[in-house]
C-alpha cells in the first residue's frame, strides 16, 4: 500500500444535515417560549386524561395500565398459530394478534382457482367457524384481548365467526375484548383492493359490525382503521392521521343515519392502528396532535358530550418499511427507537416489528426479541413512570400544534370533496400518496434521507453481523400447506348438511337485498353455524347487492 | 419508419398472483417513465397469462415482474417465461425484482430472468440493466 493513502472516516457530515421533518415541516435550530406564544395550557394541552387528551387518554397513564404488549402472529395453520399464542402468553404477552392470510383478506375460499398456493401463507386462514375453534382452543377469551387484522369485507365474517365461537364456548360476550380492523375504504389505495368493492357495500357491512358490537360485545372495538397501510404506501405523518380521521367520519355519519346518538357508539370506534417510523419527534407529535384533532372533531363537529367519545386509542405496528434487509441486527435499534416513540407518545398498544420482517414473518427468535423490547421499555428503562414526559418542551408543543393545523387542512379538503369515499373514488387520495412515496424514494436515492446499511455505511454481506432470520418456506412446502387447506375446505363442503347450509345462505341473501338498515351479522352467524364458508357468505351478499358473486369473476356461485 | 434499434423501450410492469406489495412497482414505473421509457402499468392481481398477453398485444420489449410476499414467485415467474416461449415471443425480456431470495436466483437466471432489483438497488442501475438487455435483444434481432 502506498503510504500516502490514509484511511478516511466514512462520516459524511460533521453537523446534522437534517433541517425538516420527514413530512417536510421545516425546523428551526432551537425553539423558545415565543414559539408557543398565546398557547392556553388548559384548552389546548390539558392534563393527561382531560379533554382534548393531547397528553394521553388516562390521568396516570402507564402507572394505571401499561400498553398492551402484542407481537405479530399469524402462521400457516390455525393449530400452529394456537401453539404460538400459548407460547407468547407464557412469555408475558397480554394481547393476541391475528393476521389473516392473503386469501382471507381477499374474502375467497382456499379452493378458489386463484387461491392456489396462498392458503395459510403469510397469515392464518380463517374460512369457517371450525377455524375459530382450532385457533383459540385452550385460551380463555375472557382474560386476553384479541386483535384481528382483517381489513376487508371479510372482517364482517371473521367478527361473526369470533362471536359465534365465543357463544358456543359459553363465554360472556360482555367480557370479551379486542378489536377488528374492519375498514375497507383505505384498501382502495393501500392493499387488497379487490375486496373493498363495491365500496358502498363494504362500508355498509363494516357499519353492521359496529352496530352489532356496541349492543352485544360492548368491550370490543368493532373498527380500527388502518392508518398503517396508508403510511406504508406513502402517506406522511400528517396525511396518515388526517385521512384516517376523514375515513372514520364516513362511519360516524352512517351510524348517525341509522339513528344512534354519537355518544352511544363513539366510545367504541376510537382505536386507530398506525405506523411508527424513524422520525421520532414527528411521530410523538403525530400521536399527540391526532388525539387533539379527534377530540375536537368529536366534540365540536359531532357534539359528543361524553369524554370517552373524545378519547382516541392509538395502537401501532412499527413501520416495516423503515427496516432494512441489509444487516438485520440494526433493525433491533430501529424498532427500539420506534417503540420508545410509541411510549413517549402515550400509546395504548403496539407491536414492535421483528428485526427480520424484511425476510419473512417473525420466527420464534425475532418474536421473542420483539416481546423483550416491550419488556425492557416497560420494566427496565423507567420511561413509563411519568405521563407524557415531553409536554412543555417548546419544540414538542410547537410541532404538535403545527401538525394539528396541517391535519385539519387535509381533513377539511377531503370534507369539501364530499368525504373520504368521494376523495378515494376520484383518485385524489391515491395521487397524494403516490406523490409522497416518490418524494421519499427520491430522497433516499439522493441520500437526503440516510438509511444505514442501505444507502450509506453499506457493508458487504460477509461483514454483516450474523443473525438468524426467518426463511420462506420452500415453494413445495407452501404449495403443500395450501393444498391441505384446500382439501379441508372441500371436505367441509362435502360432509356438511348441504340443505342446512344452502337454506342459511338463501335467507342471508334475501336479507342482504333489503338495504342499509338490515344488519346482516345475525344471519351471517347462522350461516357460519351451518358450516357455510367465507367465500360463500360474501358471494351471497355481493350478488344480493348487484355485484358479482366472486370479486375476481372466476366463480359464479358455489352451491 | 421508426428505427427499430432506437425506438422507445416499452415495459409492462406487474405483480403476479395475489401479492399486494406494490410500493416497488409504483416507484419503478415512475423512474422508467422519467428515463424516457413507455410503461404499461398492470398493477396488482395479474395471472401470468394476462401479463404475457398484454406484453404481446402491446408489443413490449420488457416484462418487469415484482414479488415480495411469499415464495409463489417461483411458480409465476417461470410460468411467464414458459408462456412467452409457447407463444413464440421469447424475445421479450423478463426482469424481476422485489424479495427474490439468493438461492432461487440461479434457477431464474437459467431461464433468462435477470435484474433482481431490491430495496437498495440504485435507480441508475435498474435503468441501465433494462437498456442493456433490450439493446442486446435488438442487436440479436437485427443480425
XYZ file of C-alpha atoms in Angstrom:
702
model
C 0.000 0.000 0.000
C 1.185 3.441 -0.860
C 1.945 5.241 2.398
C 0.292 8.409 1.089
C -3.081 6.652 1.121
C -4.637 7.307 4.506
C -7.780 5.728 5.895
C -10.543 8.286 5.844
C -13.546 8.262 8.130
C -16.702 7.228 6.311
C -18.653 10.014 8.007
C -20.236 12.439 5.602
C -21.119 15.372 7.798
C -19.846 16.958 10.933
C -23.100 18.776 11.526
C -26.580 17.192 11.444
C -27.777 17.710 7.877
C -31.491 17.394 8.671
C -33.478 20.631 8.606
C -37.029 19.395 8.222
C -39.276 16.627 9.472
C -39.957 13.530 7.449
C -43.222 15.089 6.255
C -41.309 18.180 5.149
C -42.093 20.589 8.014
C -39.108 22.999 8.192
C -37.333 23.018 11.553
C -35.563 25.843 13.358
C -32.334 25.253 15.207
C -33.936 25.909 18.549
C -37.418 26.540 19.946
C -38.221 29.117 22.592
C -41.166 30.309 24.675
C -42.047 32.721 21.869
C -42.884 29.729 19.632
C -45.717 28.878 21.991
C -46.983 32.405 22.470
C -50.654 32.570 23.273
C -50.946 28.834 23.900
C -53.580 28.082 26.501
C -52.448 25.055 28.538
C -55.870 24.118 29.836
C -57.632 24.459 26.492
C -55.037 23.036 24.120
C -52.822 20.750 26.113
C -54.525 19.982 29.443
C -53.537 17.295 31.902
C -53.390 13.673 30.846
C -56.858 12.171 30.920
C -58.510 15.507 30.227
C -60.001 16.938 27.059
C -58.562 17.358 24.422
C -56.314 14.468 25.533
C -53.158 15.843 23.931
C -51.176 14.364 26.797
C -52.804 10.965 26.761
C -56.192 9.484 27.470
C -55.647 8.480 31.109
C -54.791 10.621 34.103
C -51.942 8.411 35.355
C -51.179 6.758 32.002
C -48.897 3.736 32.310
C -48.934 3.595 36.102
C -52.551 2.565 35.818
C -52.116 0.223 32.881
C -49.113 -0.424 30.707
C -49.615 -0.579 26.971
C -50.851 -3.884 25.622
C -47.794 -5.853 24.661
C -48.546 -7.614 21.425
C -46.332 -9.409 18.982
C -47.222 -10.013 15.357
C -48.563 -13.531 14.870
C -50.093 -15.352 12.001
C -48.697 -18.659 10.919
C -49.919 -21.133 8.404
C -52.367 -23.366 10.132
C -54.772 -22.481 12.893
C -53.100 -25.147 15.044
C -49.627 -23.596 14.534
C -50.985 -20.179 15.423
C -52.677 -21.586 18.501
C -49.349 -23.033 19.613
C -47.581 -19.698 19.089
C -50.325 -17.892 21.071
C -49.765 -20.167 24.031
C -46.009 -19.632 23.809
C -46.402 -15.837 23.757
C -48.867 -15.840 26.654
C -46.394 -17.841 28.715
C -43.698 -15.300 27.895
C -45.747 -12.332 29.080
C -47.839 -11.194 26.123
C -51.075 -9.597 27.235
C -52.877 -9.497 23.945
C -53.051 -11.713 20.887
C -52.759 -10.648 17.304
C -54.311 -12.492 14.428
C -53.223 -11.747 10.906
C -55.251 -13.363 8.166
C -53.622 -14.936 5.151
C -53.839 -13.339 1.721
C -56.995 -15.121 0.650
C -58.799 -14.442 3.913
C -58.159 -10.759 3.261
C -59.472 -11.250 -0.256
C -62.582 -12.955 1.044
C -62.139 -16.004 -1.166
C -62.000 -19.654 -0.148
C -58.902 -21.874 -0.359
C -60.403 -23.859 -3.258
C -60.875 -20.761 -5.408
C -58.775 -21.158 -8.597
C -56.742 -18.017 -7.837
C -56.072 -19.128 -4.268
C -53.787 -21.937 -5.342
C -50.658 -21.776 -3.235
C -51.930 -19.000 -0.975
C -53.957 -20.670 1.765
C -52.212 -20.431 5.107
C -49.350 -18.430 3.640
C -48.088 -15.344 5.486
C -51.044 -15.368 7.786
C -53.666 -17.646 9.190
C -56.524 -18.944 7.082
C -59.978 -18.255 8.530
C -62.768 -19.611 6.408
C -65.336 -21.218 8.652
C -66.493 -21.481 12.250
C -64.379 -24.575 12.869
C -61.271 -22.446 12.325
C -62.095 -20.254 15.320
C -62.326 -23.367 17.483
C -58.889 -24.501 16.357
C -57.382 -21.039 16.730
C -58.452 -20.383 20.310
C -58.509 -23.864 21.761
C -57.340 -23.754 25.392
C -57.180 -19.934 25.571
C -59.636 -18.058 27.763
C -61.155 -15.247 25.755
C -62.363 -13.508 28.898
C -58.758 -12.977 30.066
C -56.975 -11.920 26.941
C -57.793 -9.456 24.197
C -57.591 -10.471 20.564
C -56.769 -8.095 17.779
C -57.819 -9.212 14.292
C -56.078 -7.679 11.346
C -58.867 -8.208 8.834
C -59.444 -5.056 6.867
C -61.700 -6.006 4.004
C -65.279 -7.188 3.673
C -64.026 -10.452 5.143
C -63.919 -8.704 8.521
C -67.678 -8.971 8.833
C -67.433 -12.766 8.570
C -64.405 -13.071 10.851
C -66.113 -10.975 13.534
C -69.324 -13.005 13.243
C -67.311 -16.229 13.491
C -65.492 -14.986 16.573
C -68.753 -14.054 18.307
C -70.402 -17.334 17.299
C -67.405 -19.214 18.676
C -67.485 -17.243 21.948
C -71.170 -18.100 22.280
C -70.557 -21.764 21.514
C -67.950 -21.860 24.263
C -70.230 -20.178 26.759
C -68.158 -17.035 27.209
C -69.882 -13.929 28.432
C -69.973 -11.697 25.335
C -69.918 -8.680 27.612
C -66.456 -9.730 28.780
C -64.657 -10.498 25.554
C -62.362 -7.752 24.386
C -60.232 -6.948 21.414
C -60.590 -5.313 18.068
C -61.013 -5.931 14.389
C -59.588 -3.735 11.677
C -62.781 -3.762 9.606
C -62.152 -0.695 7.481
C -62.426 -1.217 3.735
C -62.196 2.326 2.348
C -58.442 2.624 2.790
C -57.958 -0.634 0.882
C -58.641 1.061 -2.411
C -55.306 2.788 -2.355
C -53.379 0.593 0.005
C -53.793 -3.157 -0.337
C -56.224 -5.931 -1.245
C -58.396 -3.520 -3.146
C -60.490 -6.140 -4.895
C -62.368 -6.979 -1.780
C -63.364 -3.423 -0.986
C -65.666 -3.152 -3.959
C -68.375 -2.071 -4.232
C -67.175 0.468 -1.704
C -70.657 1.419 -0.546
C -71.491 -2.202 0.294
C -68.149 -2.676 2.027
C -68.767 0.387 4.196
C -72.296 -0.851 4.958
C -71.004 -4.217 6.190
C -68.346 -2.512 8.307
C -71.112 -0.408 9.848
C -73.094 -3.609 10.578
C -70.175 -4.820 12.691
C -70.103 -1.514 14.584
C -73.841 -1.592 15.217
C -73.940 -5.224 16.324
C -70.880 -4.838 18.501
C -71.981 -1.816 20.514
C -75.098 -3.755 21.506
C -73.638 -7.228 22.066
C -69.892 -7.098 22.645
C -69.540 -3.785 24.461
C -65.849 -4.226 25.305
C -64.971 -4.936 21.684
C -63.633 -2.335 19.259
C -65.554 -3.096 16.069
C -63.474 -0.923 13.767
C -59.832 0.013 13.992
C -58.977 1.913 10.845
C -55.675 1.120 9.259
C -53.558 4.224 9.165
C -50.539 1.922 8.952
C -51.105 0.852 5.361
C -51.597 4.449 4.285
C -48.231 5.288 5.759
C -46.510 2.327 4.190
C -47.969 3.271 0.824
C -46.551 6.768 1.030
C -48.669 8.874 3.384
C -46.569 11.160 5.517
C -47.328 11.529 9.224
C -49.849 14.320 8.654
C -51.729 12.564 5.851
C -51.679 9.256 7.697
C -53.769 10.558 10.591
C -55.824 13.131 8.669
C -57.028 10.695 6.002
C -57.844 8.112 8.664
C -59.938 10.590 10.638
C -61.727 11.635 7.444
C -62.446 7.969 6.724
C -63.839 7.475 10.226
C -66.237 10.339 9.642
C -67.933 8.166 6.989
C -68.820 5.574 9.613
C -69.805 8.165 12.185
C -72.224 9.627 9.664
C -73.622 6.189 8.758
C -74.223 5.396 12.417
C -75.927 8.768 12.942
C -78.138 7.987 9.929
C -79.063 4.657 11.495
C -80.446 6.644 14.394
C -77.740 6.313 17.017
C -76.599 9.224 19.135
C -72.909 9.981 18.828
C -72.216 9.154 22.461
C -73.763 5.703 22.056
C -71.127 4.480 19.641
C -68.212 6.942 19.587
C -66.506 5.414 22.639
C -66.135 2.144 20.686
C -64.953 3.454 17.327
C -61.889 5.296 18.515
C -58.985 2.893 18.025
C -56.543 3.611 15.230
C -53.845 1.251 14.011
C -50.946 3.436 12.960
C -47.374 3.167 11.866
C -44.430 4.500 13.775
C -41.460 5.391 11.627
C -37.981 6.694 12.363
C -38.660 10.441 12.723
C -39.059 10.066 16.454
C -40.233 13.577 17.386
C -42.558 13.849 14.439
C -44.124 10.525 15.407
C -44.549 11.540 19.049
C -46.162 14.804 17.974
C -48.283 12.952 15.418
C -49.825 10.899 18.223
C -50.344 13.943 20.443
C -51.838 16.009 17.611
C -54.093 13.192 16.380
C -55.640 12.813 19.827
C -56.420 16.523 19.872
C -57.830 16.545 16.338
C -60.057 13.581 17.139
C -61.285 15.092 20.411
C -62.105 18.395 18.744
C -63.818 16.730 15.805
C -65.992 14.603 18.065
C -66.879 17.432 20.396
C -67.062 20.464 18.129
C -68.344 18.856 14.926
C -70.449 15.958 16.194
C -71.471 17.358 19.566
C -70.197 14.463 21.667
C -70.786 15.094 25.362
C -69.086 12.110 26.983
C -65.320 12.374 27.496
C -64.952 8.762 26.351
C -66.332 9.730 22.945
C -63.407 12.094 22.545
C -60.642 9.740 23.655
C -58.576 8.311 20.828
C -56.890 4.968 21.493
C -53.763 4.553 19.447
C -52.038 1.334 18.558
C -49.030 0.796 16.354
C -47.177 -1.752 14.319
C -43.752 -0.189 13.942
C -43.005 0.637 10.326
C -41.926 -2.376 8.291
C -40.860 -0.040 5.555
C -38.271 1.586 7.818
C -36.426 -1.702 8.242
C -33.597 -2.915 6.079
C -32.839 -6.276 4.586
C -29.145 -5.448 4.985
C -27.663 -6.004 8.443
C -30.915 -7.127 10.037
C -29.443 -6.772 13.523
C -29.591 -2.965 13.039
C -33.346 -3.268 12.899
C -33.386 -4.051 16.611
C -32.114 -0.490 17.160
C -34.687 0.942 14.761
C -37.588 -0.944 16.262
C -36.469 0.023 19.764
C -36.389 3.725 18.861
C -39.790 3.487 17.233
C -41.131 1.649 20.251
C -39.736 4.358 22.515
C -41.616 6.927 20.424
C -44.772 4.863 20.979
C -44.317 5.002 24.744
C -43.415 8.698 24.771
C -46.411 9.319 22.528
C -48.721 7.683 25.063
C -49.953 4.738 23.012
C -52.338 2.072 24.281
C -50.840 -0.814 22.393
C -48.096 -1.581 19.930
C -46.192 -4.427 18.419
C -42.540 -3.938 17.612
C -41.769 -5.388 14.185
C -39.450 -8.354 14.009
C -35.892 -7.457 13.046
C -36.240 -9.931 10.201
C -39.505 -8.537 8.845
C -37.745 -7.939 5.530
C -37.237 -11.676 5.223
C -40.321 -13.413 6.470
C -42.921 -13.476 9.221
C -41.315 -13.474 12.653
C -39.511 -16.552 13.804
C -39.742 -17.612 17.418
C -36.402 -15.795 17.919
C -37.410 -12.497 16.445
C -40.809 -12.683 18.162
C -39.022 -13.125 21.476
C -36.756 -10.149 20.715
C -39.798 -8.021 19.897
C -41.505 -9.091 23.088
C -38.392 -8.235 25.067
C -38.282 -4.749 23.545
C -41.663 -4.341 25.252
C -40.341 -5.754 28.475
C -37.171 -3.649 28.503
C -39.126 -0.460 27.862
C -41.823 -1.334 30.360
C -39.746 -2.664 33.227
C -36.095 -1.664 32.793
C -35.978 1.748 31.189
C -38.328 3.630 33.559
C -39.688 5.641 30.603
C -43.229 4.653 31.511
C -43.261 6.070 35.012
C -44.379 9.633 34.259
C -47.290 10.520 31.987
C -46.390 12.437 28.807
C -42.901 13.399 29.948
C -42.215 15.590 26.901
C -45.085 18.018 27.472
C -43.958 21.589 27.912
C -40.989 21.174 25.610
C -41.066 24.230 23.360
C -40.259 22.066 20.371
C -42.686 19.237 21.103
C -45.613 21.564 21.809
C -44.817 23.672 18.749
C -44.603 20.648 16.469
C -47.804 19.211 17.955
C -49.602 22.483 17.180
C -48.176 22.587 13.678
C -49.215 19.027 12.923
C -52.714 19.606 14.246
C -53.055 22.587 11.940
C -51.799 20.593 8.928
C -54.054 17.620 9.728
C -57.132 19.836 9.831
C -56.187 21.284 6.439
C -56.199 17.810 4.869
C -59.416 16.775 6.650
C -61.196 19.936 5.505
C -60.064 19.355 1.952
C -61.482 15.821 1.970
C -64.725 17.029 3.535
C -65.012 19.691 0.851
C -64.805 16.928 -1.761
C -67.762 15.201 -0.138
C -65.954 12.839 2.213
C -63.458 10.000 2.132
C -65.363 7.725 -0.276
C -65.565 10.508 -2.872
C -61.951 11.561 -2.310
C -60.994 7.925 -2.811
C -63.102 7.251 -5.882
C -61.937 10.458 -7.542
C -58.347 9.241 -7.125
C -57.305 12.285 -5.105
C -56.063 10.396 -2.060
C -54.211 7.844 -4.187
C -52.393 10.593 -6.072
C -51.423 12.310 -2.816
C -49.927 9.071 -1.513
C -48.034 8.353 -4.733
C -46.544 11.828 -4.661
C -45.237 11.340 -1.129
C -43.976 7.840 -1.884
C -41.991 9.101 -4.852
C -40.626 12.040 -2.840
C -39.434 9.669 -0.113
C -37.814 7.255 -2.574
C -36.107 10.108 -4.366
C -34.720 11.461 -1.107
C -33.300 8.022 -0.347
C -31.835 7.842 -3.822
C -30.247 11.282 -3.415
C -29.086 10.387 0.104
C -31.102 13.238 1.516
C -32.524 10.535 3.750
C -29.811 8.372 5.193
C -30.640 4.742 5.884
C -27.726 2.970 7.482
C -26.634 -0.085 5.567
C -28.907 0.750 2.656
C -27.679 3.973 1.093
C -24.843 4.812 3.481
C -22.476 2.845 5.705
C -23.007 -0.148 3.464
C -21.013 -3.272 4.275
C -20.516 -6.433 2.280
C -22.609 -9.480 3.028
C -19.562 -11.102 4.659
C -19.075 -8.216 7.089
C -22.672 -8.344 8.353
C -23.279 -9.385 11.952
C -24.595 -12.924 11.667
C -28.119 -13.195 12.974
C -30.832 -15.731 12.428
C -33.590 -14.562 10.106
C -36.894 -16.073 9.078
C -36.875 -18.113 5.914
C -39.532 -18.566 3.344
C -40.897 -21.979 3.303
C -39.758 -23.683 0.109
C -42.250 -23.477 -2.727
C -43.150 -27.174 -2.464
C -43.951 -26.783 1.208
C -46.008 -23.664 0.568
C -47.968 -25.484 -2.144
C -48.495 -28.470 0.141
C -49.795 -26.308 3.008
C -52.192 -24.598 0.687
C -53.356 -27.829 -0.873
C -54.007 -29.392 2.516
C -56.131 -26.405 3.440
C -57.934 -26.582 0.101
C -58.790 -30.207 0.765
C -60.033 -29.434 4.262
C -62.493 -26.926 2.868
C -63.574 -29.261 0.066
C -64.206 -31.920 2.688
C -66.211 -29.448 4.760
C -68.373 -28.703 1.740
C -68.924 -32.409 1.087
C -69.607 -33.534 4.636
C -71.768 -30.705 5.948
C -75.540 -30.757 5.960
C -75.893 -29.330 2.462
C -79.511 -28.326 2.761
C -78.938 -26.515 6.013
C -76.042 -24.555 4.528
C -77.997 -23.707 1.415
C -81.073 -22.587 3.357
C -78.992 -20.402 5.645
C -77.336 -18.711 2.670
C -80.646 -18.233 0.863
C -82.111 -16.489 3.902
C -78.974 -14.387 4.198
C -79.221 -13.385 0.536
C -82.844 -12.277 0.934
C -81.980 -10.146 3.941
C -78.886 -8.727 2.243
C -81.064 -7.311 -0.540
C -83.127 -5.280 1.897
C -80.643 -2.444 2.251
C -78.641 -0.408 4.706
C -80.908 -0.726 7.729
C -80.867 -4.540 7.786
C -77.951 -5.685 9.874
C -76.583 -8.929 8.474
C -74.499 -10.174 11.410
C -77.145 -12.481 12.947
C -77.737 -14.264 9.642
C -74.028 -14.482 8.893
C -73.684 -16.240 12.245
C -76.492 -18.625 11.305
C -74.734 -19.357 8.020
C -71.437 -19.997 9.793
C -73.170 -22.380 12.193
C -74.482 -24.192 9.137
C -70.843 -24.540 8.034
C -71.038 -22.038 5.220
C -67.690 -20.545 4.232
C -66.238 -17.057 3.962
C -66.358 -17.001 0.167
C -69.944 -18.294 0.056
C -71.207 -15.791 2.604
C -69.596 -12.786 0.927
C -70.574 -14.056 -2.519
C -74.208 -14.329 -1.438
C -74.179 -10.797 -0.021
C -72.470 -9.409 -3.113
C -74.962 -10.990 -5.512
C -77.876 -9.678 -3.433
C -76.434 -6.207 -3.941
C -75.997 -6.437 -7.673
C -72.294 -7.258 -7.653
C -70.628 -10.399 -8.959
C -70.507 -13.480 -6.716
C -66.747 -13.666 -6.982
C -64.716 -10.463 -6.707
C -62.442 -11.908 -9.413
C -65.353 -13.055 -11.554
C -63.990 -16.564 -11.889
C -66.633 -18.369 -9.845
C -70.352 -17.950 -10.310
C -71.870 -19.357 -7.147
C -70.771 -22.378 -5.244
C -73.732 -24.322 -4.004
C -40.473 4.398 -40.238
C -39.051 4.400 -36.758
C -35.597 2.958 -36.398
C -36.270 -0.290 -34.583
C -32.996 -0.194 -32.674
C -33.733 3.250 -31.229
C -37.444 3.165 -30.656
C -38.700 3.883 -27.155
C -38.367 0.960 -24.754
C -41.741 -0.360 -23.681
C -42.081 -2.095 -20.316
C -45.050 -3.978 -18.886
C -44.893 -3.653 -15.088
C -46.876 -6.125 -12.981
C -47.280 -8.014 -9.740
C -48.419 -11.564 -10.484
C -50.706 -13.523 -8.174
C -52.295 -12.082 -5.069
C -49.302 -10.258 -3.629
C -50.276 -6.717 -2.804
C -46.952 -5.071 -2.007
C -46.925 -2.641 -4.887
C -44.729 0.109 -3.476
C -41.815 -1.061 -5.592
C -43.670 -1.083 -8.916
C -45.239 2.315 -8.268
C -41.762 3.770 -7.907
C -40.222 1.690 -10.696
C -42.880 2.902 -13.148
C -42.188 6.473 -12.138
C -38.439 6.212 -12.743
C -38.790 4.307 -16.015
C -41.123 6.972 -17.379
C -38.709 9.634 -16.221
C -35.945 7.811 -18.087
C -37.997 8.087 -21.267
C -39.425 4.578 -21.426
C -43.053 3.729 -22.057
C -44.717 1.941 -19.155
C -47.798 -0.267 -19.328
C -48.744 -0.448 -15.663
C -50.770 -3.551 -14.784
C -50.530 -3.134 -11.022
C -51.643 -5.939 -8.723
C -53.551 -9.203 -9.141
C -52.421 -10.489 -12.514
C -52.292 -14.022 -13.825
C -49.178 -14.921 -15.853
C -51.496 -15.353 -18.857
C -52.770 -11.798 -18.564
C -49.273 -10.384 -18.211
C -47.966 -12.249 -21.251
C -50.987 -11.451 -23.420
C -50.694 -7.782 -22.561
C -46.985 -7.739 -23.361
C -47.645 -9.317 -26.758
C -50.577 -7.055 -27.602
C -48.589 -4.010 -26.574
C -45.504 -5.178 -28.467
C -43.471 -4.622 -25.290
C -39.734 -5.099 -25.035
C -39.684 -5.976 -21.371
C -41.860 -7.548 -18.711
C -40.889 -6.286 -15.259
C -42.229 -8.559 -12.551
C -42.191 -7.847 -8.851
C -42.986 -10.070 -5.912
C -42.493 -9.699 -2.215
C -44.930 -11.561 -0.059
C -44.033 -15.244 -0.192
C -42.493 -17.920 -2.340
C -45.024 -18.216 -5.143
C -42.869 -16.135 -7.457
C -41.105 -19.406 -8.201
C -44.392 -20.546 -9.707
C -45.380 -17.348 -11.509
C -42.046 -16.151 -12.901
C -41.136 -19.390 -14.726
C -44.733 -19.607 -15.967
C -44.409 -16.183 -17.610
C -41.237 -17.317 -19.412
C -42.878 -20.579 -20.437
C -45.914 -18.790 -21.883
C -43.720 -16.368 -23.806
C -41.883 -19.291 -25.372
C -45.115 -21.122 -26.174
C -46.362 -18.059 -27.987
C -43.083 -17.610 -29.839
C -42.253 -14.375 -28.054
C -39.088 -15.414 -26.269
C -37.515 -12.129 -27.387
C -39.434 -10.213 -24.731
C -37.008 -9.745 -21.813
C -38.207 -10.701 -18.366
C -36.713 -8.922 -15.398
C -37.642 -9.403 -11.773
C -37.481 -7.530 -8.506
C -38.860 -7.466 -5.010
C -37.755 -10.019 -2.494
C -36.178 -12.761 -4.563
C -34.072 -14.888 -2.273
C -30.495 -15.622 -3.191
C -30.946 -19.395 -3.527
C -33.618 -19.022 -6.203
C -31.661 -16.678 -8.435
C -29.529 -19.219 -10.319
C -32.663 -21.115 -11.331
C -34.299 -17.944 -12.580
C -31.159 -16.791 -14.379
C -31.046 -20.109 -16.158
C -34.403 -19.425 -17.796
C -33.347 -15.909 -18.713
C -34.772 -13.835 -15.879
C -32.399 -11.133 -14.651
C -32.355 -7.989 -12.578
C -33.351 -8.996 -9.059
C -33.764 -5.397 -8.022
C -34.372 -4.823 -4.363
C -34.903 -2.142 -1.779
C -31.452 -0.674 -2.251
C -30.781 -1.051 -5.972
C -29.809 2.387 -7.297
C -32.200 3.787 -9.874
C -29.425 4.226 -12.443
C -28.530 0.578 -12.177
C -32.103 -0.541 -12.875
C -32.421 1.703 -15.914
C -29.041 0.642 -17.268
C -29.872 -3.004 -16.796
C -33.107 -2.699 -18.738
C -31.466 -0.669 -21.510
C -28.601 -3.163 -21.844
C -30.910 -6.134 -22.088
C -33.113 -4.500 -24.661
C -30.109 -3.351 -26.671
C -28.609 -6.809 -26.865
C -32.018 -8.277 -27.745
C -32.475 -5.752 -30.543
C -28.956 -6.388 -31.738
C -29.677 -10.108 -31.981
C -32.865 -9.287 -33.850
C -31.028 -7.168 -36.413
C -28.206 -9.558 -37.113
